Tab-separated table of C-alpha atoms in Angstrom:
chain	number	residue	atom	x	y	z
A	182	UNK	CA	53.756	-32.763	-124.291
A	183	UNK	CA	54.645	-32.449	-127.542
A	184	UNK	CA	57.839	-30.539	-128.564
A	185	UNK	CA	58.284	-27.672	-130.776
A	186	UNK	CA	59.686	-30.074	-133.967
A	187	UNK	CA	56.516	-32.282	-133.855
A	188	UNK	CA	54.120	-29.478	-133.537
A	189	UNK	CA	56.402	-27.662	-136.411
A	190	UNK	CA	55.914	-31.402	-138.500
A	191	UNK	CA	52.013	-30.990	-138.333
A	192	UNK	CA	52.312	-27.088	-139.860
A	193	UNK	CA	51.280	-25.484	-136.915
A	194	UNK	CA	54.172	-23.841	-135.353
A	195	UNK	CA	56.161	-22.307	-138.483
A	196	UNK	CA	59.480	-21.119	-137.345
A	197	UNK	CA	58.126	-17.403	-137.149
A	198	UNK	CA	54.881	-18.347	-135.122
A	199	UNK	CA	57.960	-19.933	-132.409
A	200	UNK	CA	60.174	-17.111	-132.099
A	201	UNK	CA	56.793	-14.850	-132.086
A	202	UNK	CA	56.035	-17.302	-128.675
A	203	UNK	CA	59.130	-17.304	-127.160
A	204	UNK	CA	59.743	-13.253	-127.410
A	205	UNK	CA	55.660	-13.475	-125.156
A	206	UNK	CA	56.805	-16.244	-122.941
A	207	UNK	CA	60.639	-13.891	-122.315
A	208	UNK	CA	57.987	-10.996	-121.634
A	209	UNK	CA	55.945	-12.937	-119.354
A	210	UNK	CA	58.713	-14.265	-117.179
A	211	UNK	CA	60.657	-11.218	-117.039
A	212	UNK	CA	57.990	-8.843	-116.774
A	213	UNK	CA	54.122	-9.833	-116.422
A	214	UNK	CA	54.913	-12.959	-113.672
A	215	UNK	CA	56.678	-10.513	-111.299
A	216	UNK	CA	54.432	-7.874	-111.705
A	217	UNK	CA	50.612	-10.180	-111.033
A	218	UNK	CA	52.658	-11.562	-108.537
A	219	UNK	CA	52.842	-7.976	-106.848
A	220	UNK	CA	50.291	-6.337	-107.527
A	221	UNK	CA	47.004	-9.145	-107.898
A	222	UNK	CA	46.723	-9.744	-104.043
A	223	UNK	CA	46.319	-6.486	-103.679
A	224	UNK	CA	43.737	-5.904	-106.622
A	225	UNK	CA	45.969	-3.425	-108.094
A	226	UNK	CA	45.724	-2.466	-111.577
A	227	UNK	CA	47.710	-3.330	-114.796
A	228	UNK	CA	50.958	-0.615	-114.792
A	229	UNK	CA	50.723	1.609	-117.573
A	230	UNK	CA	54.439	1.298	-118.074
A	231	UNK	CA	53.716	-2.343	-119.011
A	232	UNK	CA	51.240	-1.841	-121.329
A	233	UNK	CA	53.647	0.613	-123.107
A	234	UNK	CA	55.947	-2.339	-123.156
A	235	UNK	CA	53.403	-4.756	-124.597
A	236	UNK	CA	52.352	-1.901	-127.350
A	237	UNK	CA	56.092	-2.277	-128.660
A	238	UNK	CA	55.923	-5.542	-128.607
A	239	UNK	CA	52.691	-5.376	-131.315
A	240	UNK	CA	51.029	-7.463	-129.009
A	241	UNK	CA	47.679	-4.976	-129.620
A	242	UNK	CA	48.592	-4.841	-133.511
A	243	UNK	CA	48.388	-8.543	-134.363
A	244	UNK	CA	44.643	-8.979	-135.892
A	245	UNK	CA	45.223	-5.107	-137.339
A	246	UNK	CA	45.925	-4.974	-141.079
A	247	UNK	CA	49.445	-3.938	-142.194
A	248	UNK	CA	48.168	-0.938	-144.162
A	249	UNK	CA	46.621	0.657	-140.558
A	250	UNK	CA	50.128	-0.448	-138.628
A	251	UNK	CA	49.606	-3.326	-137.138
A	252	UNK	CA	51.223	-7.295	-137.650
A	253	UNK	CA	48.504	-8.277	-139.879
A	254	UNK	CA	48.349	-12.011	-138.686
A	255	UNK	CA	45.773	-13.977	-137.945
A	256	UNK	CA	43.463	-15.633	-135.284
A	257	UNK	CA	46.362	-18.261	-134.141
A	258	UNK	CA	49.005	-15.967	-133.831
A	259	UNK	CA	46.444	-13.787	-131.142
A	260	UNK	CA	45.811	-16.997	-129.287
A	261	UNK	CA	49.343	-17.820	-129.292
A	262	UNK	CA	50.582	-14.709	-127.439
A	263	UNK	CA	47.059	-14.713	-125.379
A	264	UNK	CA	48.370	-18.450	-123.880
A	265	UNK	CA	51.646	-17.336	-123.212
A	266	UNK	CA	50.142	-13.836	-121.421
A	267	UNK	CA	47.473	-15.820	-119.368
A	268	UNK	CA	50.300	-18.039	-118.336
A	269	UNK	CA	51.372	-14.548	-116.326
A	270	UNK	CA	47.760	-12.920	-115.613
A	271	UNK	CA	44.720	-13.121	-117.489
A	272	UNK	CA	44.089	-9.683	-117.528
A	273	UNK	CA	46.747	-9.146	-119.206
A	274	UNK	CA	46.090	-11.756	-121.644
A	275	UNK	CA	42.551	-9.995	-121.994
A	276	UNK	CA	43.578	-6.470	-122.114
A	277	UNK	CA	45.212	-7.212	-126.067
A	278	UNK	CA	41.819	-7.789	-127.263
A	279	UNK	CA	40.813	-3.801	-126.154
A	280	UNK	CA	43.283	-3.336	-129.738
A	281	UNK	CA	43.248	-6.334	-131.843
A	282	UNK	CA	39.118	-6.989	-131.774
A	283	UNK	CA	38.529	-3.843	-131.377
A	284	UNK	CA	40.190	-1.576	-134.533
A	285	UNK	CA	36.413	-2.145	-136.981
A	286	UNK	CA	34.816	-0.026	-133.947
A	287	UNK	CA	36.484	2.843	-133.775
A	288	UNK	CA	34.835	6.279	-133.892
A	289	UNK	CA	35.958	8.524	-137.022
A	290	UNK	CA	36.443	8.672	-140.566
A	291	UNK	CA	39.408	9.236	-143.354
A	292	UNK	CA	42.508	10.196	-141.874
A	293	UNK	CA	41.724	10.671	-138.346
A	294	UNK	CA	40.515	6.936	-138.500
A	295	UNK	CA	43.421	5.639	-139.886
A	296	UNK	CA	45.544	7.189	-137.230
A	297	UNK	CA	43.596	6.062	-134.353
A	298	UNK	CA	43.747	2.277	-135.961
A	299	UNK	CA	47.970	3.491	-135.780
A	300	UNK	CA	47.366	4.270	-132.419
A	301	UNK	CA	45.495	0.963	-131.204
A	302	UNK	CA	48.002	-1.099	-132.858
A	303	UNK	CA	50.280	0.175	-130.948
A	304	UNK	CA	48.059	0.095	-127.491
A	305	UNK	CA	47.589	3.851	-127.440
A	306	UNK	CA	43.759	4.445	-128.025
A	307	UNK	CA	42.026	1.192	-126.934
A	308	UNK	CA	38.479	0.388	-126.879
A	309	UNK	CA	36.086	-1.350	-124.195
A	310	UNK	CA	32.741	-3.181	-124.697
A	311	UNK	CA	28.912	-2.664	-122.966
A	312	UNK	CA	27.332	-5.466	-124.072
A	313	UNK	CA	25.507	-6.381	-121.034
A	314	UNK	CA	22.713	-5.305	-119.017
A	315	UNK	CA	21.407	-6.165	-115.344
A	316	UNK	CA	19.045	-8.559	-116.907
A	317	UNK	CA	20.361	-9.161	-120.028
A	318	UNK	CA	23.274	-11.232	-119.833
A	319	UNK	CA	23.493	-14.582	-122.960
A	320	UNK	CA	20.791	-13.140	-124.701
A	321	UNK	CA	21.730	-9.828	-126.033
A	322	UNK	CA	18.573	-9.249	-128.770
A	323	UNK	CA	17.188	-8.212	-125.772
A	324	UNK	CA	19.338	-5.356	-124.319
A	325	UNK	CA	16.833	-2.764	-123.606
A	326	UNK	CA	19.762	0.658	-123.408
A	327	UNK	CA	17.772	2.994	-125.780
A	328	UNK	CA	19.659	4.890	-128.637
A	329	UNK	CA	17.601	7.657	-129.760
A	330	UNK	CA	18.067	10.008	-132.977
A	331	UNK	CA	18.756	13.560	-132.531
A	332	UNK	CA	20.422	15.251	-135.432
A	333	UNK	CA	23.680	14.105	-135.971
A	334	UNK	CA	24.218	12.328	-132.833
A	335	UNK	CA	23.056	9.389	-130.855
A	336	UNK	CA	21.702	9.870	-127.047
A	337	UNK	CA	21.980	6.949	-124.820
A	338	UNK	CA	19.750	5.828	-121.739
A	339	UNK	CA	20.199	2.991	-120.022
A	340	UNK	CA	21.785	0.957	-118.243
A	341	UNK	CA	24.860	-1.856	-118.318
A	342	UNK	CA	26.799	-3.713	-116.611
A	343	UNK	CA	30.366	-6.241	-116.718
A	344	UNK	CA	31.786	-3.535	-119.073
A	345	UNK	CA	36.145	-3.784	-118.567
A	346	UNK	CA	37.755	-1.217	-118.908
A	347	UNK	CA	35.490	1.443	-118.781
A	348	UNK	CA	37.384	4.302	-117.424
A	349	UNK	CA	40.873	2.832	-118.965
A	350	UNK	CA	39.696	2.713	-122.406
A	351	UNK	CA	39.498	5.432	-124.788
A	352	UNK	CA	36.197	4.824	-125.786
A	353	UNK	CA	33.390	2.584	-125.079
A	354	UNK	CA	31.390	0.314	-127.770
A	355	UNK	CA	27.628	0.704	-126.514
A	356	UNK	CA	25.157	-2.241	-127.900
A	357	UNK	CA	22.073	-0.433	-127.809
A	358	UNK	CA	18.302	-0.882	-128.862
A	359	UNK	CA	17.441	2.107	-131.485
A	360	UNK	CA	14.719	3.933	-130.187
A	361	UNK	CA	11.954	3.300	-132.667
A	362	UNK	CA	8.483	4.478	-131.904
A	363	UNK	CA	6.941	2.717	-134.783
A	364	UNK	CA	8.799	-0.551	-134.005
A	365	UNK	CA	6.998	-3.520	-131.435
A	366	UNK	CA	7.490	-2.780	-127.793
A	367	UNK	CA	11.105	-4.480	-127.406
A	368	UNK	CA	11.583	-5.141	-131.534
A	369	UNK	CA	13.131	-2.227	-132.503
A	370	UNK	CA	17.047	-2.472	-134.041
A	371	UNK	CA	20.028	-2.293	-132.663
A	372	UNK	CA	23.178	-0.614	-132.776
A	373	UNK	CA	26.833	-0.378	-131.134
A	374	UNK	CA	27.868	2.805	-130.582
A	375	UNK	CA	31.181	4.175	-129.655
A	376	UNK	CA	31.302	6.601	-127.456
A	377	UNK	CA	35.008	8.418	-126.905
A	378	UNK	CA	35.983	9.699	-123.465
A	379	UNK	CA	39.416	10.964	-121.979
A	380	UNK	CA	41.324	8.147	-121.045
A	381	UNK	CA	40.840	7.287	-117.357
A	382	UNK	CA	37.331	8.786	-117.137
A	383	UNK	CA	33.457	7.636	-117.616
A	384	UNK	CA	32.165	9.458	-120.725
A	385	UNK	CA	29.863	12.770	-120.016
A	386	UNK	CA	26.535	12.251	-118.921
A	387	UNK	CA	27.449	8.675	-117.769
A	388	UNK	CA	27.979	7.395	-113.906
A	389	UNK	CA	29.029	4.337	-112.586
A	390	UNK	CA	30.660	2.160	-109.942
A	391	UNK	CA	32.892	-0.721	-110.276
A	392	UNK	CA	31.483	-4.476	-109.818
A	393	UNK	CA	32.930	-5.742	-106.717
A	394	UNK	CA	34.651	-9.286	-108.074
A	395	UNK	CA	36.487	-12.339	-106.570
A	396	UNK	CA	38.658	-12.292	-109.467
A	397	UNK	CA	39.966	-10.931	-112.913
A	398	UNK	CA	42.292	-8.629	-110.960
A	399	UNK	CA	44.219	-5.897	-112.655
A	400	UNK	CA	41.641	-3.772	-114.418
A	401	UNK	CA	38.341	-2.459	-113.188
A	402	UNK	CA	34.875	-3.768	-114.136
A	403	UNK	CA	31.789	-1.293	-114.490
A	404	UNK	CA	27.938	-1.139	-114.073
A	405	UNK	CA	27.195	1.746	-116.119
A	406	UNK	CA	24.723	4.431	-116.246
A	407	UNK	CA	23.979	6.230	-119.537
A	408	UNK	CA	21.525	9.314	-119.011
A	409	UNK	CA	20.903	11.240	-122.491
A	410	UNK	CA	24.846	10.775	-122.779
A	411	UNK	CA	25.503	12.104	-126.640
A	412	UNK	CA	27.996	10.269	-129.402
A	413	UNK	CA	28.032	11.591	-133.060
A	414	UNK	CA	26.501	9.300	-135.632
A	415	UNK	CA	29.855	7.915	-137.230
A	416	UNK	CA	30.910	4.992	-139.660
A	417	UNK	CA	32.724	2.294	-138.926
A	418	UNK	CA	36.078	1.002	-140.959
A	419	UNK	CA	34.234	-2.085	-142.108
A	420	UNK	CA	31.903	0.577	-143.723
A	421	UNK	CA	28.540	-0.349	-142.489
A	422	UNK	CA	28.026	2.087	-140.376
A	423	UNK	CA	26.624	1.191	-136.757
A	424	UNK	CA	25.423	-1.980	-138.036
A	425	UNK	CA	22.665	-0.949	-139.796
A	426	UNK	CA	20.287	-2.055	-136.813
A	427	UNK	CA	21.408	-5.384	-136.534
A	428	UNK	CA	24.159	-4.759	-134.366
A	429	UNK	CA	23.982	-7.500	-131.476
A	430	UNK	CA	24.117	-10.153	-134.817
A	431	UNK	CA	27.352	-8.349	-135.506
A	432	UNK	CA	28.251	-9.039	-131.688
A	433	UNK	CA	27.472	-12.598	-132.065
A	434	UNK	CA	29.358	-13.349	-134.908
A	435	UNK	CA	32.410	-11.820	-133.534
A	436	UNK	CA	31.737	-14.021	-130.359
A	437	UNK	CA	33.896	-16.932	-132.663
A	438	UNK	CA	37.169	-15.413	-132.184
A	439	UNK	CA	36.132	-14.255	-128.530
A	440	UNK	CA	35.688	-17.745	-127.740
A	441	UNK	CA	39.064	-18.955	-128.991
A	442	UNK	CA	40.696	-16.160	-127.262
A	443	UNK	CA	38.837	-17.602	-124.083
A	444	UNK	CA	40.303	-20.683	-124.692
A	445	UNK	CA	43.710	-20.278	-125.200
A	446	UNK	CA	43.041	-17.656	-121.818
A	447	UNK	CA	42.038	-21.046	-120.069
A	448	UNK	CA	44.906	-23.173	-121.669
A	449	UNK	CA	47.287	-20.447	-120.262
A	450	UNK	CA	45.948	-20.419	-116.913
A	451	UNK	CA	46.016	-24.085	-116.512
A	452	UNK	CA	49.870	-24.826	-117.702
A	453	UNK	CA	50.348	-22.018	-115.454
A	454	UNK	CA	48.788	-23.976	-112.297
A	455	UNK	CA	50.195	-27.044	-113.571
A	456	UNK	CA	54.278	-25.843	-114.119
A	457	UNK	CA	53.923	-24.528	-110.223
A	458	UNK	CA	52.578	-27.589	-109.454
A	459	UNK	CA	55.673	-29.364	-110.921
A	460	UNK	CA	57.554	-27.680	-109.312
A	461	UNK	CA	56.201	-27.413	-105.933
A	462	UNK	CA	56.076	-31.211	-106.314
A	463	UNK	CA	59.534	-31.845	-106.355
A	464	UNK	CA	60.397	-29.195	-103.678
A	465	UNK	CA	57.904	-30.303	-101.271
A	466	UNK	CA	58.964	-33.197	-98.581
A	467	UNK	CA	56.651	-35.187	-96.369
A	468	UNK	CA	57.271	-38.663	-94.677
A	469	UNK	CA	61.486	-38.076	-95.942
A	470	UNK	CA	60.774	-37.763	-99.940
A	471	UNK	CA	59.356	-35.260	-102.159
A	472	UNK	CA	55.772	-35.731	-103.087
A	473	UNK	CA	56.485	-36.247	-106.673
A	474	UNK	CA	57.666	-39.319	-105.958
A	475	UNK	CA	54.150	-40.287	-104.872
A	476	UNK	CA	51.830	-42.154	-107.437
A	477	UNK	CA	48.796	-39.716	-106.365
A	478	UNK	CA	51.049	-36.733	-107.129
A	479	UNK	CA	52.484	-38.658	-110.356
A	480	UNK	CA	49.141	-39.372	-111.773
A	481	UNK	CA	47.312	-36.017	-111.252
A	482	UNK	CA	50.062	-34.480	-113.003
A	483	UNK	CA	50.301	-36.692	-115.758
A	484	UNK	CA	46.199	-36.269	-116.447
A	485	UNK	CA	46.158	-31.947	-115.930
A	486	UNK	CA	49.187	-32.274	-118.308
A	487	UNK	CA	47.220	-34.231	-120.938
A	488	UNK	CA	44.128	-32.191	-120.653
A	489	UNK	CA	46.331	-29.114	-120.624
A	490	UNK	CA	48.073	-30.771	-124.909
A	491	UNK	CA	44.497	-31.916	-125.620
A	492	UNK	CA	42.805	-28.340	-125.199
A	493	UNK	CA	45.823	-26.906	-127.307
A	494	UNK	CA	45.746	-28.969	-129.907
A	495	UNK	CA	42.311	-28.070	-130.179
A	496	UNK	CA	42.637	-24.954	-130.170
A	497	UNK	CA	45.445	-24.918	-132.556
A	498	UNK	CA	42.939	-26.752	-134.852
A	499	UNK	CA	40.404	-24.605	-134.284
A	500	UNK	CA	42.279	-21.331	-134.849
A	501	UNK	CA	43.650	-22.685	-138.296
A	502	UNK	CA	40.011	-22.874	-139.441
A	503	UNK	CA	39.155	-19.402	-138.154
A	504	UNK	CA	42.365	-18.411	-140.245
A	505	UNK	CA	41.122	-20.471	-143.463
A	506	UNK	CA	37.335	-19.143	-143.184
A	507	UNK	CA	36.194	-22.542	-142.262
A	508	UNK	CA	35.342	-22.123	-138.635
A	509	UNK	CA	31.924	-22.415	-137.352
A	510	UNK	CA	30.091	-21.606	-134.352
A	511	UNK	CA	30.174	-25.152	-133.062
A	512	UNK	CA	33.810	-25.292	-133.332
A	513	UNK	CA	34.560	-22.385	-131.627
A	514	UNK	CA	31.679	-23.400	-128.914
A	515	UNK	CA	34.084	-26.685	-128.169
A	516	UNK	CA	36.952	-25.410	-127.726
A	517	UNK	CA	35.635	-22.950	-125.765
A	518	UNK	CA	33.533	-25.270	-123.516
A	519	UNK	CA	36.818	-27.941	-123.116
A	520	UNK	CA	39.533	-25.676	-122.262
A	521	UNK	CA	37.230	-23.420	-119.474
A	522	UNK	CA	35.970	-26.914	-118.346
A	523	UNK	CA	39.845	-27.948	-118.121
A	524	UNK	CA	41.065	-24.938	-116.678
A	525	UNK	CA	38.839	-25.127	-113.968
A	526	UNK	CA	39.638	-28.690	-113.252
A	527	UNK	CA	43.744	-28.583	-113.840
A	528	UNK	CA	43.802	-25.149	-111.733
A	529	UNK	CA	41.597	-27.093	-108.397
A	530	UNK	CA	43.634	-30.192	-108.907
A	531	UNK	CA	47.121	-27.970	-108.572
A	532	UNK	CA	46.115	-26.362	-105.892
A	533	UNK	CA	45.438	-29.364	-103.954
A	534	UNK	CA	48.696	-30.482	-104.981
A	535	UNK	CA	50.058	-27.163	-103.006
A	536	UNK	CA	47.976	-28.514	-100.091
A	537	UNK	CA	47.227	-25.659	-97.154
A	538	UNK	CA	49.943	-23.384	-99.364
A	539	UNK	CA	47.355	-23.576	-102.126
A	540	UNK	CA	44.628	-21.577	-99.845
A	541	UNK	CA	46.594	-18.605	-99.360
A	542	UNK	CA	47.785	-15.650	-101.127
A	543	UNK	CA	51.766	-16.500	-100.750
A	544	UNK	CA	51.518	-18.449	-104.003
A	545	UNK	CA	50.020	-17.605	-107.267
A	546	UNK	CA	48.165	-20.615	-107.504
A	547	UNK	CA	45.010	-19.242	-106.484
A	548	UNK	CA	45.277	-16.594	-109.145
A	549	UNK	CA	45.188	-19.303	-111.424
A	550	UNK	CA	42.379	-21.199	-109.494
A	551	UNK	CA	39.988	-17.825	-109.425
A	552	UNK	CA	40.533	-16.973	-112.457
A	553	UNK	CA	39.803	-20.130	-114.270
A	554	UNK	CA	36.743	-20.480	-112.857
A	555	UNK	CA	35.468	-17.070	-114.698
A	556	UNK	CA	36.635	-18.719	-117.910
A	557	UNK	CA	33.377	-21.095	-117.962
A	558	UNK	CA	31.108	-17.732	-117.756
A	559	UNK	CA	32.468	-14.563	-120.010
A	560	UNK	CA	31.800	-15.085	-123.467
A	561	UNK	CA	29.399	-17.124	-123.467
A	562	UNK	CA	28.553	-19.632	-120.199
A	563	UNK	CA	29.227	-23.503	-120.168
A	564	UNK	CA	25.572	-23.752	-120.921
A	565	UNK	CA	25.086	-21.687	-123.861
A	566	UNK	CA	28.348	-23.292	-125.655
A	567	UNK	CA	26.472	-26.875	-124.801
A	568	UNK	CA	23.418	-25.341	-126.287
A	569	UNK	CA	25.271	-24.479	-129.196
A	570	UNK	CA	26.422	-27.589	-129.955
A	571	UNK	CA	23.274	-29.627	-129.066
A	572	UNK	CA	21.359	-27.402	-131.436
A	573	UNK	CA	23.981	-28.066	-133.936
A	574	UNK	CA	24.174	-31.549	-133.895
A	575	UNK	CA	20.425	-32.396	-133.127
A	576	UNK	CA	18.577	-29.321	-134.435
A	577	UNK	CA	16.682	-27.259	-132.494
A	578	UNK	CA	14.462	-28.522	-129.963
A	579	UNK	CA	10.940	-29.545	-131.335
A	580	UNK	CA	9.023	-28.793	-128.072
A	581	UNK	CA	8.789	-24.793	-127.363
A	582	UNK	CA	10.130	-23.329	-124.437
A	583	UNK	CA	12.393	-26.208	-123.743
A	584	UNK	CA	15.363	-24.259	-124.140
């Protein structure tokens, strides 16, 4: 793989964006490793105290402007720490963008905004999304949660589901359709609204149950229930309000630096799988030798290890264009697509490499494994990235329906 002074020749890792990597990659190993290690067989959830820790750290604070007390760096500096953090757990990894995509959402004006942007940077007040529905999952123009105006507040009724975070968070982002009875059955606007709560509880007037997974250990995730559940009608930082009815456009454009942070998620992952593999390879002995001295063993490791450089470079490419205001949605839709695809294949491949060890608990390969495999779904599936860059490329389909 390519070493710190080549990567440094190229202009991607700058002296400051290494030591910024290396003080994630001391916190992993010291902290995050031992702790997934203990606590994801037994689907606990992510300590508070480490959260704390990562909240020093400014690990929540890196997309946040200086002026609100946060790092104010960009796109590749947030995928950098998110690659060293999945590396550990993904959750983890995941859990930083509850701050760092989340600050232009929060509920409140003036003053009390700009503190609870001071807070978030510094993982204090964090945020979680709704987005999706029981039968809305890809296509979110058609989230059907009502938003309906009463005064000075917005009441809620619907309901959602894959929202992390729910009760953890300190309030919850709500993509609803507004309630217009002069608008088409189905066409009326839409709007995110946040909803606050107290920390470690569902919001008043909402219910819900968490979504038994095989995976993504660490946090909970919710199917909601909103019924009349009231929010005041706030602005936003960005200054547009709730979106101005347009609000699941506003989702979809932020999807771009969702997708990146997928990748570098899966790119963590993977090196994760494939360093135990390493390893494991040279500790294991069958027939009087270790199996890394096996071709088989010799040549999977030298393709996941490839696949693992070709995914980051990628992605290193990909987040210096987000940076530069030159990324597009096909860009991020390819990295995305290759490093889920790759995770998914690097993190089976190691764990055959572990053998019968692989299949059980005793090793954190299968952390890697499971979690890897949700990588080619969240944020947008394998599909809909393809999609993306088929449409791109080709235009849209000229027969209807054939989407």
């Amino acid at each position: 793989m390519a070493d710190d002074a080549e990567a440094t020749a190229i202009g991607y890792l700058t002296p400051e964006r290494i030591m910024m990597r290396d003080v994630a990659r001391d916190f992993v190993r010291e902290v995050v490793l031992p702790t997934a290690n203990r606590l994801d067989p037994v689907k606990g959830d992510i300590p508070q105290a480490l959260i704390d820790q990562m909240g020093e750290l400014g690990f929540f604070g890196i997309l946040i402007p200086e002026e609100y007390g946060g790092l104010g760096l960009g796109a590749f500096e947030y995928c950098l720490v998110a690659e060293e953090l999945a590396r550990g757990w993904m959750s983890v990894a995941s859990i930083i963008a509850r701050g760092n995509s989340f600050y232009r959402s929060i509920p409140g004006e003036g003053a009390e905004l700009r503190r609870k942007i001071g807070l978030m940077a510094q993982g204090r007040y964090l945020g979680a999304a709704a987005l999706s529905e029981p039968g809305t999952g890809s296509d979110l123009s058609s989230v059907s949660c009502r938003a309906r105006r009463d005064g000075d507040e917005w009441v809620l009724t619907g309901n959602k589901y894959w929202c992390t975070f729910a009760d953890g968070a300190d309030y919850i982002s709500v993509l609803c359709r507004i309630d217009d009875p002069g608008a088409p059955p189905g066409r009326g606007g839409t709007i995110s609204v946040s909803v606050e709560k107290p920390k470690g509880e569902l919001p008043a007037g909402c219910t819900g149950n968490p979504i038994p997974k095989i995976g993504y250990f660490g946090w909970k995730t919710w199917e909601l229930r909103f019924d009349e559940t009231r929010a005041p009608v706030r602005q936003t930082p960005a200054g547009h309000g709730e979106q101005g009815g347009r609000a699941h456009q506003a989702v979809a454009f932020g999807l771009g630096l969702a997708r990146a942070h997928t990748a570098a998620r899966s790119i963590g992952l993977a090196r994760g799988a494939l360093e135990d593999a390493i390893a494991y390879a040279k500790e294991r002995v069958q027939f009087g030798q270790p199996i890394s001295d096996f071709q088989a063993i010799r040549f999977k490791i030298a393709t996941m290890a490839t696949e693992v450089e070709a995914a980051r470079q990628l992605m290193y490419y990909v987040c210096s264009e987000i940076d530069a205001g030159r990324a597009g949605r096909v860009e991020t839709s390819m990295v995305k697509l290759f490093a889920s695809e790759m995770a998914e294949k690097v993190t089976s491949e190691a764990l055959q490499i572990f053998g019968g060890a692989g299949y059980t608990t005793l090793h954190p390969i299968e952390r890697y494994w499971r979690d890897a495999r949700l990588t080619k779904i969240f944020e947008g599936t394998s599909e809909i990235q393809q999609r993306i860059i088929a449409d791109t490329l080709l235009g849209k389909p000229t027969i209807r329906g054939s989407n």
